[in-house]
PDB file of C-alpha atoms and ligand atoms in Angstrom:
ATOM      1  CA  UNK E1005      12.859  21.096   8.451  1.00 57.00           C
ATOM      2  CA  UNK E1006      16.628  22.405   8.590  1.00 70.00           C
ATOM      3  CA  UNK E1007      17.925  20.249  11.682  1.00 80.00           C
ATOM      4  CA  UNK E1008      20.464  18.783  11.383  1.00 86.00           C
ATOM      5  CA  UNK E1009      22.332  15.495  13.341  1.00 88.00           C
ATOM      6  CA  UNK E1010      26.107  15.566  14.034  1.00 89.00           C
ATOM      7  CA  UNK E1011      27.797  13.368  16.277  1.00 90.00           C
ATOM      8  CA  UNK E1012      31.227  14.622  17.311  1.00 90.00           C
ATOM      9  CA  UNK E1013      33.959  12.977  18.727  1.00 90.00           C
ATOM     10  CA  UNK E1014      37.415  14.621  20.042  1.00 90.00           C
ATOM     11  CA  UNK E1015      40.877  13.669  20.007  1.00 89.00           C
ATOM     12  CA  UNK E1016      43.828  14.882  21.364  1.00 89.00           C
ATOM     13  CA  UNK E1017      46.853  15.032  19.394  1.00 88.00           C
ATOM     14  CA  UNK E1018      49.982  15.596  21.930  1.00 88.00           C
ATOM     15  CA  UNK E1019      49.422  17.916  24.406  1.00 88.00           C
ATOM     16  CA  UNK E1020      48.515  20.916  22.127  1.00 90.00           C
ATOM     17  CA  UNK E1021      45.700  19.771  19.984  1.00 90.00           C
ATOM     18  CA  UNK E1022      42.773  18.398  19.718  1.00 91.00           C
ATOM     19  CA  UNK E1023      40.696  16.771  16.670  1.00 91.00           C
ATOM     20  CA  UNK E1024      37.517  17.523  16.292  1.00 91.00           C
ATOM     21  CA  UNK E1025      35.653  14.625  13.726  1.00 90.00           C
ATOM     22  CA  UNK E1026      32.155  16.047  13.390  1.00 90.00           C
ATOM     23  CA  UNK E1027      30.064  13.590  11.310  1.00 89.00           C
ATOM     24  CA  UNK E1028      26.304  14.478  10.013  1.00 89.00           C
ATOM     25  CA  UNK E1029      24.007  11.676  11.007  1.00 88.00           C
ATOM     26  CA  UNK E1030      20.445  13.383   9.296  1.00 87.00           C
ATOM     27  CA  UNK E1031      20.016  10.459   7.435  1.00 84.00           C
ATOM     28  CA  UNK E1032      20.477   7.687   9.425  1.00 84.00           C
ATOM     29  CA  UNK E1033      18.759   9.720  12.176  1.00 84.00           C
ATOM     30  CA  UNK E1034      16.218  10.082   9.541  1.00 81.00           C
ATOM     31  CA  UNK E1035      15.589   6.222   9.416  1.00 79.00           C
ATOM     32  CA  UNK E1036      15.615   5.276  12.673  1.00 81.00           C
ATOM     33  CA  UNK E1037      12.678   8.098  13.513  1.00 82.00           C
ATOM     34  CA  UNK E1038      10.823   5.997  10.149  1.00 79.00           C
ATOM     35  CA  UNK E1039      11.404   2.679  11.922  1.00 81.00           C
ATOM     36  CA  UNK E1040      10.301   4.212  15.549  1.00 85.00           C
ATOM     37  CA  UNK E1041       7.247   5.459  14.094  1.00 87.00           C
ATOM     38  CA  UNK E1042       6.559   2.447  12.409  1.00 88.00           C
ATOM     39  CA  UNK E1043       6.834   0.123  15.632  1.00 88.00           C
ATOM     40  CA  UNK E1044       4.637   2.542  17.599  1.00 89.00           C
ATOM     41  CA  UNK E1045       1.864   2.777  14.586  1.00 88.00           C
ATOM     42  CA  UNK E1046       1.873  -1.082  14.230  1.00 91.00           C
ATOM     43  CA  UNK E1047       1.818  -1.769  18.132  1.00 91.00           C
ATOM     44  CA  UNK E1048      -1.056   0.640  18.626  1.00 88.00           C
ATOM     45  CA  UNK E1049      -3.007  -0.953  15.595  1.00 88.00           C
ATOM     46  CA  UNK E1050      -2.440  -4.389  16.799  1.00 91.00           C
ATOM     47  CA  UNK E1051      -3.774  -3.446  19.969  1.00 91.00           C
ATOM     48  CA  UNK E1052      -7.585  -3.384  19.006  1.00 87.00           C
ATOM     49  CA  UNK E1053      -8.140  -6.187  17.075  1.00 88.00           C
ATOM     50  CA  UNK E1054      -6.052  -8.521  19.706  1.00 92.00           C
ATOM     51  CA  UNK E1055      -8.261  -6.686  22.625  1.00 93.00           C
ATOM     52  CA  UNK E1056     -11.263  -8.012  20.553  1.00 91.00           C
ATOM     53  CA  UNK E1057     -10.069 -11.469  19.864  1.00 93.00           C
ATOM     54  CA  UNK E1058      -9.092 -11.797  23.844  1.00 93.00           C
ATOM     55  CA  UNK E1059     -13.059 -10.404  24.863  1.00 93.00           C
ATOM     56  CA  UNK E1060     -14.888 -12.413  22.403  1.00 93.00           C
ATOM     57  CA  UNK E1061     -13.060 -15.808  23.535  1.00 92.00           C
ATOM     58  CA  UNK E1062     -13.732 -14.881  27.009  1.00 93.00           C
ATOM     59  CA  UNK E1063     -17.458 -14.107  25.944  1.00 93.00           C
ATOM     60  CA  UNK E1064     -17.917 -17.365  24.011  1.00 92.00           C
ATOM     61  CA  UNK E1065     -16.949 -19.472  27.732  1.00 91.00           C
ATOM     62  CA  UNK E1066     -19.555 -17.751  29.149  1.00 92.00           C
ATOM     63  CA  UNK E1067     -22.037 -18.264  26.900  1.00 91.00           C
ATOM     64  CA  UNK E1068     -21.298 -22.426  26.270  1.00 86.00           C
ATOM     65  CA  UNK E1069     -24.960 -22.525  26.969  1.00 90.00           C
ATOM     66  CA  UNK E1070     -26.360 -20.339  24.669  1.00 92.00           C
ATOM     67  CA  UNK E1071     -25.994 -21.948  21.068  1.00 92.00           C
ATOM     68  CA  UNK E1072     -27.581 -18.574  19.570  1.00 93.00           C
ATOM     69  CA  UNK E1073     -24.693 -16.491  21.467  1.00 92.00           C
ATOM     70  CA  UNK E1074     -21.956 -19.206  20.872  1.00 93.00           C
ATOM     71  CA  UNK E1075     -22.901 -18.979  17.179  1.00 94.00           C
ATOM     72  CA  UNK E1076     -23.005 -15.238  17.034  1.00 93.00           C
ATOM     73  CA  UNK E1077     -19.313 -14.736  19.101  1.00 93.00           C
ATOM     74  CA  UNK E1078     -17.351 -17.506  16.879  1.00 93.00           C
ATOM     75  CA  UNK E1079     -18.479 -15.906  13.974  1.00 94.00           C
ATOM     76  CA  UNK E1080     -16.925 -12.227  15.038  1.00 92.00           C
ATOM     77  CA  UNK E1081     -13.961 -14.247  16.552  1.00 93.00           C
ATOM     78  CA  UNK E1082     -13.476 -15.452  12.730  1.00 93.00           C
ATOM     79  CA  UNK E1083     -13.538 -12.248  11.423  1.00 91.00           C
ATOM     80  CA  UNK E1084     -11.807 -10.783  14.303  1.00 90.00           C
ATOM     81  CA  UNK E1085      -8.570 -13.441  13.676  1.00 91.00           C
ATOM     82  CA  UNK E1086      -9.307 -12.901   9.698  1.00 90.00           C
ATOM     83  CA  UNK E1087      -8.817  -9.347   9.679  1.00 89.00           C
ATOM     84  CA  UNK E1088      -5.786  -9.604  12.154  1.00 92.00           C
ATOM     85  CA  UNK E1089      -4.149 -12.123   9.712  1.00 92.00           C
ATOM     86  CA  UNK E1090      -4.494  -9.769   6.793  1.00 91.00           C
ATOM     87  CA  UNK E1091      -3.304  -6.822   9.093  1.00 92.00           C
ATOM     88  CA  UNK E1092      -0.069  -8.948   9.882  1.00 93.00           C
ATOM     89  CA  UNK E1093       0.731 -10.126   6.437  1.00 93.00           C
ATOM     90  CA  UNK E1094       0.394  -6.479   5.315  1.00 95.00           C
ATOM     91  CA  UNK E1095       2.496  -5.840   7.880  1.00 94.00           C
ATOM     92  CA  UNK E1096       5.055  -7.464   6.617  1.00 94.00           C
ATOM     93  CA  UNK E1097       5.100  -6.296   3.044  1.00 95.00           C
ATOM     94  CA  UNK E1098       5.238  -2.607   3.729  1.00 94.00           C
ATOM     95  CA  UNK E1099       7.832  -3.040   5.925  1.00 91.00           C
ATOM     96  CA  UNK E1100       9.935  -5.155   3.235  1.00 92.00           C
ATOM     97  CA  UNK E1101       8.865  -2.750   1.105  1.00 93.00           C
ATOM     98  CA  UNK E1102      10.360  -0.193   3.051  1.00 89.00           C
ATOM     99  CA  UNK E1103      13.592  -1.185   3.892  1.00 86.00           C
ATOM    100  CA  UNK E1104      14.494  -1.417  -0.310  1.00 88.00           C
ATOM    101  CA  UNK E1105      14.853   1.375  -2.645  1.00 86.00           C
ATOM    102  CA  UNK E1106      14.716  -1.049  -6.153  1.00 92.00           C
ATOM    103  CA  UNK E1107      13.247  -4.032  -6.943  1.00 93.00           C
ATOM    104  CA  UNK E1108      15.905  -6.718  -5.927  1.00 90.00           C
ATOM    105  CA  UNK E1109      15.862  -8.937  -9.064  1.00 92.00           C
ATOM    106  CA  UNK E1110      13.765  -6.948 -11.983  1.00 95.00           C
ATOM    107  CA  UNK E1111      12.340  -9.364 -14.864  1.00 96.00           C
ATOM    108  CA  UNK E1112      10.733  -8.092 -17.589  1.00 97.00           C
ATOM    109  CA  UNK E1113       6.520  -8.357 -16.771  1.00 97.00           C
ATOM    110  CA  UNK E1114       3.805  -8.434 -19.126  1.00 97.00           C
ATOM    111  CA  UNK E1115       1.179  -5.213 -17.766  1.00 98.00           C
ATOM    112  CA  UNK E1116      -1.751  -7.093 -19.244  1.00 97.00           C
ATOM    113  CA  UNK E1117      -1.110 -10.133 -17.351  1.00 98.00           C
ATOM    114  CA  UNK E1118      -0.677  -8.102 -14.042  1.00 98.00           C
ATOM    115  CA  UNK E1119      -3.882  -6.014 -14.585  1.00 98.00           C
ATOM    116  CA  UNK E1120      -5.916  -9.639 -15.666  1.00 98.00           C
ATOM    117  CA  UNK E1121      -4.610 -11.227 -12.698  1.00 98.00           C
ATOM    118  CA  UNK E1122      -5.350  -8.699  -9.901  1.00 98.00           C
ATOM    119  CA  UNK E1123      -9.055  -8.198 -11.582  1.00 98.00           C
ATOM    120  CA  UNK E1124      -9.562 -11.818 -11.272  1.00 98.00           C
ATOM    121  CA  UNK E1125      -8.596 -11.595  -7.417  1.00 97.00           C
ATOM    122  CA  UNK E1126     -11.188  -8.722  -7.220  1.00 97.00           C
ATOM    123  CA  UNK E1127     -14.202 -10.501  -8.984  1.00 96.00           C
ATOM    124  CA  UNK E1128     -15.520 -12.775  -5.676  1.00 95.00           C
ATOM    125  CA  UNK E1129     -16.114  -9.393  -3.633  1.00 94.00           C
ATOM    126  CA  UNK E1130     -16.868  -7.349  -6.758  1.00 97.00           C
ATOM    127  CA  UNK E1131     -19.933  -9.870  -8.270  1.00 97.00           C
ATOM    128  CA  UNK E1132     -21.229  -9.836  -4.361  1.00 96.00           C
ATOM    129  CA  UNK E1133     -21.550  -6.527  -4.265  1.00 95.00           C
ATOM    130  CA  UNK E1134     -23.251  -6.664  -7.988  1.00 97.00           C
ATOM    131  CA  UNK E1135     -20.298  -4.200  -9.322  1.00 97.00           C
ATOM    132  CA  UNK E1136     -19.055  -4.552 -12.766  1.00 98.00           C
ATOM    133  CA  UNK E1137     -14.986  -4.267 -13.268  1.00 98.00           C
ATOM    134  CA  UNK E1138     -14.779  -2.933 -16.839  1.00 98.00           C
ATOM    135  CA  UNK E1139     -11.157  -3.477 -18.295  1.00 98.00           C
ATOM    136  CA  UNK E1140      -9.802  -1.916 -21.227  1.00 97.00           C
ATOM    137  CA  UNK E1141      -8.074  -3.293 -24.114  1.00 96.00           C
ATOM    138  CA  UNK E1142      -4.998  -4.899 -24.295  1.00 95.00           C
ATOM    139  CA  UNK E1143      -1.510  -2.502 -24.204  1.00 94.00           C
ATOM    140  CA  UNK E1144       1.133  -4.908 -24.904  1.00 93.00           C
ATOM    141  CA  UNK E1145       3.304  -3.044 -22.585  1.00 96.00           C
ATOM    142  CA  UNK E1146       6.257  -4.506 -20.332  1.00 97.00           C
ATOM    143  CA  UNK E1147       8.055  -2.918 -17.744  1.00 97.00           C
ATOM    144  CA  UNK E1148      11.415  -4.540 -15.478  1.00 97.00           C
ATOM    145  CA  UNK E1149      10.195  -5.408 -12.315  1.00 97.00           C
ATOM    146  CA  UNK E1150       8.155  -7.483  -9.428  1.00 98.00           C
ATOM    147  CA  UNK E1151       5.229  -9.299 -11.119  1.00 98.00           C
ATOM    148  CA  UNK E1152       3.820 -10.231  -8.029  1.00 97.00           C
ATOM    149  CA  UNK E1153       4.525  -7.154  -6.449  1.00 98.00           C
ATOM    150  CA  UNK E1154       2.729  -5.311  -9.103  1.00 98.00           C
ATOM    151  CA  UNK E1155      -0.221  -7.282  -8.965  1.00 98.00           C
ATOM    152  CA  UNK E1156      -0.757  -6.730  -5.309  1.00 98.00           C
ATOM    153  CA  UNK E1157      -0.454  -3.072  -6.241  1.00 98.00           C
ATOM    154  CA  UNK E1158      -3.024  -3.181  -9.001  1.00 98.00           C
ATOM    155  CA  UNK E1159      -5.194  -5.140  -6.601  1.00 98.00           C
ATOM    156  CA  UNK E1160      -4.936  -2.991  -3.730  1.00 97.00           C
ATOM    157  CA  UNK E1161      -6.348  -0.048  -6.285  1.00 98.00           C
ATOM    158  CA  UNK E1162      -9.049  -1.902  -7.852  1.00 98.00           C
ATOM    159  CA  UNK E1163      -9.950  -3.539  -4.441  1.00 96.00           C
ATOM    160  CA  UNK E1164     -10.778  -0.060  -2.808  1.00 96.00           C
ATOM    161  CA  UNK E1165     -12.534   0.998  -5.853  1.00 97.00           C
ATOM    162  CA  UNK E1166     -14.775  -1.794  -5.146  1.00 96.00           C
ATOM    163  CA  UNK E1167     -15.134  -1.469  -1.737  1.00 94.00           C
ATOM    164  CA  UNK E1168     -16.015   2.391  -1.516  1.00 95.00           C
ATOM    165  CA  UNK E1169     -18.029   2.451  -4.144  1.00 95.00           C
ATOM    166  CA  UNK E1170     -22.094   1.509  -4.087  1.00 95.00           C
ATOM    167  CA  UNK E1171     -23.887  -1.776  -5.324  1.00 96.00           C
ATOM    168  CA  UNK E1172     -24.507  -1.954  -8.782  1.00 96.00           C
ATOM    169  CA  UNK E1173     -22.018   0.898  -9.966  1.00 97.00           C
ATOM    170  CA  UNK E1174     -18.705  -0.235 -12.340  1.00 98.00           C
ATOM    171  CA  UNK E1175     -14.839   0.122 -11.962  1.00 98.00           C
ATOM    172  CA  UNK E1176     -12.703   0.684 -15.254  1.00 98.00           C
ATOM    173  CA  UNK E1177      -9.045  -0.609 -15.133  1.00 98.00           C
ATOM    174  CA  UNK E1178      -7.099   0.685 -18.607  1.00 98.00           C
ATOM    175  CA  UNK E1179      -3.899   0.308 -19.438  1.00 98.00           C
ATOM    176  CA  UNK E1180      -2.084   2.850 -22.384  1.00 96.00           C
ATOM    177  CA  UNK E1181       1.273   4.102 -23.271  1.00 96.00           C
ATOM    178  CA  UNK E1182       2.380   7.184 -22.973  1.00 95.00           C
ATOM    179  CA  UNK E1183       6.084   9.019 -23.730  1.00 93.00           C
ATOM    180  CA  UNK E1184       8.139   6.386 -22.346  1.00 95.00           C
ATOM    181  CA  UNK E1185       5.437   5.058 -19.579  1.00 97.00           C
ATOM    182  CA  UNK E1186       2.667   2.755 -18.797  1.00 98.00           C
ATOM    183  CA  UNK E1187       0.035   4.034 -17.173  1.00 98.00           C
ATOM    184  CA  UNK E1188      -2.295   2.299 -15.474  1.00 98.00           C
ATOM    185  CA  UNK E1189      -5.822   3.591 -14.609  1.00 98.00           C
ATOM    186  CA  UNK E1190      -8.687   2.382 -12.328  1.00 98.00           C
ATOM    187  CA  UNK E1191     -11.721   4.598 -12.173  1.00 98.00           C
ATOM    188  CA  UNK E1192     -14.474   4.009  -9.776  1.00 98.00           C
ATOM    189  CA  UNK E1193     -17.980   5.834  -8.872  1.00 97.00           C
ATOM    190  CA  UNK E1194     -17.824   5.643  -5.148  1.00 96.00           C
ATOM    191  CA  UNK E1195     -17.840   7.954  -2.717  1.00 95.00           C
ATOM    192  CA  UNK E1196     -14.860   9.856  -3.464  1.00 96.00           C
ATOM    193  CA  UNK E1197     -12.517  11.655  -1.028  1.00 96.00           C
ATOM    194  CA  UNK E1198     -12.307  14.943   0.135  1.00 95.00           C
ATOM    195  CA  UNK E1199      -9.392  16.969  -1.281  1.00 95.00           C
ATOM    196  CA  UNK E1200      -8.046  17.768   2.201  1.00 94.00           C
ATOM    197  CA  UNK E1201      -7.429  13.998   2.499  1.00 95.00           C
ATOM    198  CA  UNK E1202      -6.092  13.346  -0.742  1.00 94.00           C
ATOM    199  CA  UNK E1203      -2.430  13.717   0.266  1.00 88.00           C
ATOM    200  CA  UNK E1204      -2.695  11.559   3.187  1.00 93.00           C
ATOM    201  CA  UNK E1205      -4.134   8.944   1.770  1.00 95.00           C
ATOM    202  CA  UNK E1206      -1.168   7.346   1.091  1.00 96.00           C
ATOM    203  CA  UNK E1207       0.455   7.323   4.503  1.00 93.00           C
ATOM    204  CA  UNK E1208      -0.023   4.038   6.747  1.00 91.00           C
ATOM    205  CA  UNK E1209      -2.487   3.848   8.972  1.00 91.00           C
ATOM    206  CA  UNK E1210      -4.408   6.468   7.331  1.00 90.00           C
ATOM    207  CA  UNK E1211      -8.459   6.154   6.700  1.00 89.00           C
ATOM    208  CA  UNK E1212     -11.011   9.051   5.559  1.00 89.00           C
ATOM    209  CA  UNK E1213     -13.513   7.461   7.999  1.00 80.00           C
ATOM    210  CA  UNK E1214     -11.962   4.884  10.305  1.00 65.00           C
ATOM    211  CA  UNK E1215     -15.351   3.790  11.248  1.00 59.00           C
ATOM    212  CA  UNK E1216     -16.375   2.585   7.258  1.00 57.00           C
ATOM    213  CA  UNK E1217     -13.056   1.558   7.028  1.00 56.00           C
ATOM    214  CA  UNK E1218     -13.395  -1.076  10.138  1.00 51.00           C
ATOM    215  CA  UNK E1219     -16.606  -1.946   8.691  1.00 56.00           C
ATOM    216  CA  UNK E1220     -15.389  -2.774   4.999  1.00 61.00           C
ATOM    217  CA  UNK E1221     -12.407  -4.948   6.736  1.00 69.00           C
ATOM    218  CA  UNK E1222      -9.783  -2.231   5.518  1.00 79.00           C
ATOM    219  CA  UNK E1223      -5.998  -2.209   7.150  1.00 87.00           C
ATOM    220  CA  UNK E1224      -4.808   1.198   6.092  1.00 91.00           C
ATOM    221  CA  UNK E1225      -1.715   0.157   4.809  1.00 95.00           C
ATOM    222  CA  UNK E1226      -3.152  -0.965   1.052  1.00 96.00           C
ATOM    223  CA  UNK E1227      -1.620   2.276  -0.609  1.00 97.00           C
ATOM    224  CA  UNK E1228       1.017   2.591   1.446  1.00 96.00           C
ATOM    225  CA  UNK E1229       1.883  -0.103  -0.128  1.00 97.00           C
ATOM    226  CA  UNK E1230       0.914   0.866  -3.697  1.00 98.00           C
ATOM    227  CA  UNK E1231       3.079   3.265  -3.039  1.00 97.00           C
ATOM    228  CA  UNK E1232       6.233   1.676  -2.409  1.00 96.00           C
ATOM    229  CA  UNK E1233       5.767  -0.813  -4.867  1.00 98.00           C
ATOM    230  CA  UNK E1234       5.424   2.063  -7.457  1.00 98.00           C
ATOM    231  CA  UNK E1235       8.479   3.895  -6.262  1.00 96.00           C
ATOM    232  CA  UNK E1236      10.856   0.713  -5.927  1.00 96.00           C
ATOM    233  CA  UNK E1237      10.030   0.679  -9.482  1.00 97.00           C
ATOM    234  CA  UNK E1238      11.252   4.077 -10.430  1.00 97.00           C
ATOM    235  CA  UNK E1239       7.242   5.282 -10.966  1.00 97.00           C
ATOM    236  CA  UNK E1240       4.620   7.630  -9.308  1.00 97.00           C
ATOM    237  CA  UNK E1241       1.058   7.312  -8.257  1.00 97.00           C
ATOM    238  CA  UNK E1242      -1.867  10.444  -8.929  1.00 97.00           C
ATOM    239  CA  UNK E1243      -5.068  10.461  -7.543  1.00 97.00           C
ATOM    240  CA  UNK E1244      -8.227  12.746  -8.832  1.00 97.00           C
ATOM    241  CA  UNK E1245     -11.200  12.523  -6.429  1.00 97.00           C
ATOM    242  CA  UNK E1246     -14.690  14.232  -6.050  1.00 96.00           C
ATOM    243  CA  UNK E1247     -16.344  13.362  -3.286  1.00 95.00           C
ATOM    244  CA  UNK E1248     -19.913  12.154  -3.976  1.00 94.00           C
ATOM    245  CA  UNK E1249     -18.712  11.744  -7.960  1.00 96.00           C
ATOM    246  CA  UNK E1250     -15.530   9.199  -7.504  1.00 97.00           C
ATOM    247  CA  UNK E1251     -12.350   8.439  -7.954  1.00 98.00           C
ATOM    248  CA  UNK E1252      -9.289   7.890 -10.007  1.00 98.00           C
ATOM    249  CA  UNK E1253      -5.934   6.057  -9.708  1.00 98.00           C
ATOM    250  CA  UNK E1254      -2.951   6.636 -11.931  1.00 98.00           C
ATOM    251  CA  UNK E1255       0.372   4.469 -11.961  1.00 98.00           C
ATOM    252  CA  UNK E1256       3.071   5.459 -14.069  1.00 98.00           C
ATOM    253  CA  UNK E1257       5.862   3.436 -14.562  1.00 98.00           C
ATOM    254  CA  UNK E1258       8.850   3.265 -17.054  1.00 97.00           C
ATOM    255  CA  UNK E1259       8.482   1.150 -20.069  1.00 97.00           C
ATOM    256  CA  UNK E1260      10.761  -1.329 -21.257  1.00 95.00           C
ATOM    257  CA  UNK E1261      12.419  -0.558 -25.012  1.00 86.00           C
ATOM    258  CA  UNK E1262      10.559  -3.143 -26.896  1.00 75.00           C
ATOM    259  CA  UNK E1263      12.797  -5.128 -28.953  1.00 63.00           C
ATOM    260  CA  UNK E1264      14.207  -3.860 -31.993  1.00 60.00           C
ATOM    261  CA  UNK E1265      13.114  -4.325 -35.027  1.00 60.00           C
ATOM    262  CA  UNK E1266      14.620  -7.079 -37.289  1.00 61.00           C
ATOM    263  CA  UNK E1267      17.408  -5.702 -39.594  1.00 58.00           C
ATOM    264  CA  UNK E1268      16.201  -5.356 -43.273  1.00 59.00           C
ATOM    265  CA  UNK E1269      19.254  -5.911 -45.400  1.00 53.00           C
ATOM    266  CA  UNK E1270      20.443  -2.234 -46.102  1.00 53.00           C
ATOM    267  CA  UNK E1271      23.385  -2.477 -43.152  1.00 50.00           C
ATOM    268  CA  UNK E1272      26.386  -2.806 -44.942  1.00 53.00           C
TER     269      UNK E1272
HETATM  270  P1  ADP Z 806      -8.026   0.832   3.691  1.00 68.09           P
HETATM  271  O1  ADP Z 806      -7.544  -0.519   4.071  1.00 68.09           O
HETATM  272  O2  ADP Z 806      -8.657   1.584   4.808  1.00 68.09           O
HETATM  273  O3  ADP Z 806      -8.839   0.834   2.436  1.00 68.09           O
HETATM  274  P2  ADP Z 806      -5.979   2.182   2.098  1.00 68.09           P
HETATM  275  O4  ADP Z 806      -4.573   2.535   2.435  1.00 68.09           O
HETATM  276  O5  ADP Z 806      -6.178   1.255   0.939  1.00 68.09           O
HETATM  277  O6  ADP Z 806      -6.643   1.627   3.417  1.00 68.09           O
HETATM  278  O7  ADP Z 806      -6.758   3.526   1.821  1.00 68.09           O
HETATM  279  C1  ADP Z 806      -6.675   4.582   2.748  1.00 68.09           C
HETATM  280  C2  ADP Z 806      -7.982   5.365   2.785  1.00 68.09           C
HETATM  281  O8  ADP Z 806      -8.154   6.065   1.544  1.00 68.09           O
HETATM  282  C3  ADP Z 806      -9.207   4.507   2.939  1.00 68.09           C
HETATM  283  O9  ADP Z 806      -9.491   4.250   4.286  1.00 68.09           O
HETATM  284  C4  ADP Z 806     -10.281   5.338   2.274  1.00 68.09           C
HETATM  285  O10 ADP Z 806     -10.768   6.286   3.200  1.00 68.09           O
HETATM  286  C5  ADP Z 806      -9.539   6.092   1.190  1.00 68.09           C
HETATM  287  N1  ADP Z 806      -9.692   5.475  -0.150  1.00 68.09           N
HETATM  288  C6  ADP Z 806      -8.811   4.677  -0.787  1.00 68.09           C
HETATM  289  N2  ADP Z 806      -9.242   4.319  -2.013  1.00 68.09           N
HETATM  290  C7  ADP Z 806     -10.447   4.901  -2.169  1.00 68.09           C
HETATM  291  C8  ADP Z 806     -11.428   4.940  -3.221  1.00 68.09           C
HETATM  292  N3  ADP Z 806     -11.242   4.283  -4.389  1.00 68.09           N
HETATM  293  N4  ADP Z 806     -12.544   5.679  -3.012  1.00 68.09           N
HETATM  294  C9  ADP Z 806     -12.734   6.348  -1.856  1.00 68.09           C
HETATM  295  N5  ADP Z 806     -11.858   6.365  -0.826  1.00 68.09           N
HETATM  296  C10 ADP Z 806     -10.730   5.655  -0.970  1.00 68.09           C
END
């Protein structure tokens, strides 16, 4: 796209000239299309699951008689308002997320921590659905950065690998070094995405199959926000996919210079 946004003022110097100030406003032009789009994606998305909350308390006054009924709408109104919380709190963090280019206050974070703790928030919904998380061994890797940031981000990843993938099958999170980087992998052997998708996937709001999606409780926003986490830290995110066979997630951030080692007695 080669447009470009100028705003230009005039003014007149004596009776003679005139000044003409042209300054190029692509950028902040840019941002304020980002932030437009963003308020018409969220108010559209909000619009369903408030429609739904709004029917079913309407449904569950008219059926005060029915305990079977009552007992049946409360328990969609509580997934209804669940999913709506999540939706809102997500919400939030991408847009956060968006508005920064760096992490605000970097600290140095432990990768093996971050990987045990976002397994650990996996494991309820993983040991339901009888799926094994398999993690690697240790790395002893650090990077500067958001620890809780970063866990949300390794969450998000092995949290869809769980949820797309069938009963009974197993999701591999390793960590390893490589040239300067940590990379962090989670495999799964779910139902994969086709490559026509695989480039959208990380835009909010997107879903392969919106239908699944609604059913599994997803927002569409969890790598959107992978994906801004990873960039505020000066890293990428790959995906390889085969539908049918699975899928897997690369993170790649910079590593922090491990300490150096202690002096031996040969400096002068
Ligand atoms: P959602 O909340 O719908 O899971 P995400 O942003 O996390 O939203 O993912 C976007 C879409 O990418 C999902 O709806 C799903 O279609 C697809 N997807 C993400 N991770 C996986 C995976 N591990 N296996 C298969 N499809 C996936």
């Amino acid at each position: 796209d080669a447009s470009m946004h100028v705003r230009v003022r005039l003014a007149r110097l004596g009776t003679r000239y005139v000044l003409l100030l042209a300054e190029d406003r692509t950028e902040a032009f840019r941002l304020d299309e980002v932030r437009r789009d963003f308020v018409a994606n969220v108010s559209h998305e909000l619009k369903t699951p408030i429609a739904s909350v709004g029917l079913l308390a309407e449904a569950l006054v008219h059926a005060a008689d029915e305990p079977e009924q009552v007992r049946r709408f409360a328990n969609r109104l509580t997934t209804e308002s669940a999913r709506l919380g999540r939706l809102t709190q997500e919400i939030i963090e991408l847009s956060r997320l968006q508005s920064q280019e760096a992490v605000a206050q970097p600290e140095l974070v432990k990768i093996d921590a971050v990987v045990a703790a976002a397994v650990d928030q996996a494991r309820i919904v993983a040991d339901a659905n009888h799926i094994t998380i398999a993690v690697g061994k240790k790395s002893r890797s650090e990077v500067y950065g958001d620890e809780r940031l970063l866990v949300v981000a390794v969450h998000n990843l092995i949290a869809n690998a769980v949820n797309y993938s069938p009963d009974g099958s197993r999701v591999g999170v390793g960590v390893r070094r490589n040239d300067g980087a940590v990379e962090i992998t989670v495999t799964d052997q779910g139902v994969g995405i086709p490559e026509a998708d695989l480039d959208r996937i990380f835009e909010r709001f997107f879903r392969v199959d919106q239908a699944r999606s609604r059913h599994t409780g997803g927002t569409g926003l969890g790598l959107a926000i992978v994906k801004h986490v990873v960039q505020n830290h000066g890293g990428d995110i790959r995906v390889w996919s085969q539908p049918g066979k699975g899928s897997t997630f690369t993170i790649r951030l910079p590593e922090a210079p491990h300490p150096a080692p202690a002096a031996t007695g040969d400096t002068p």
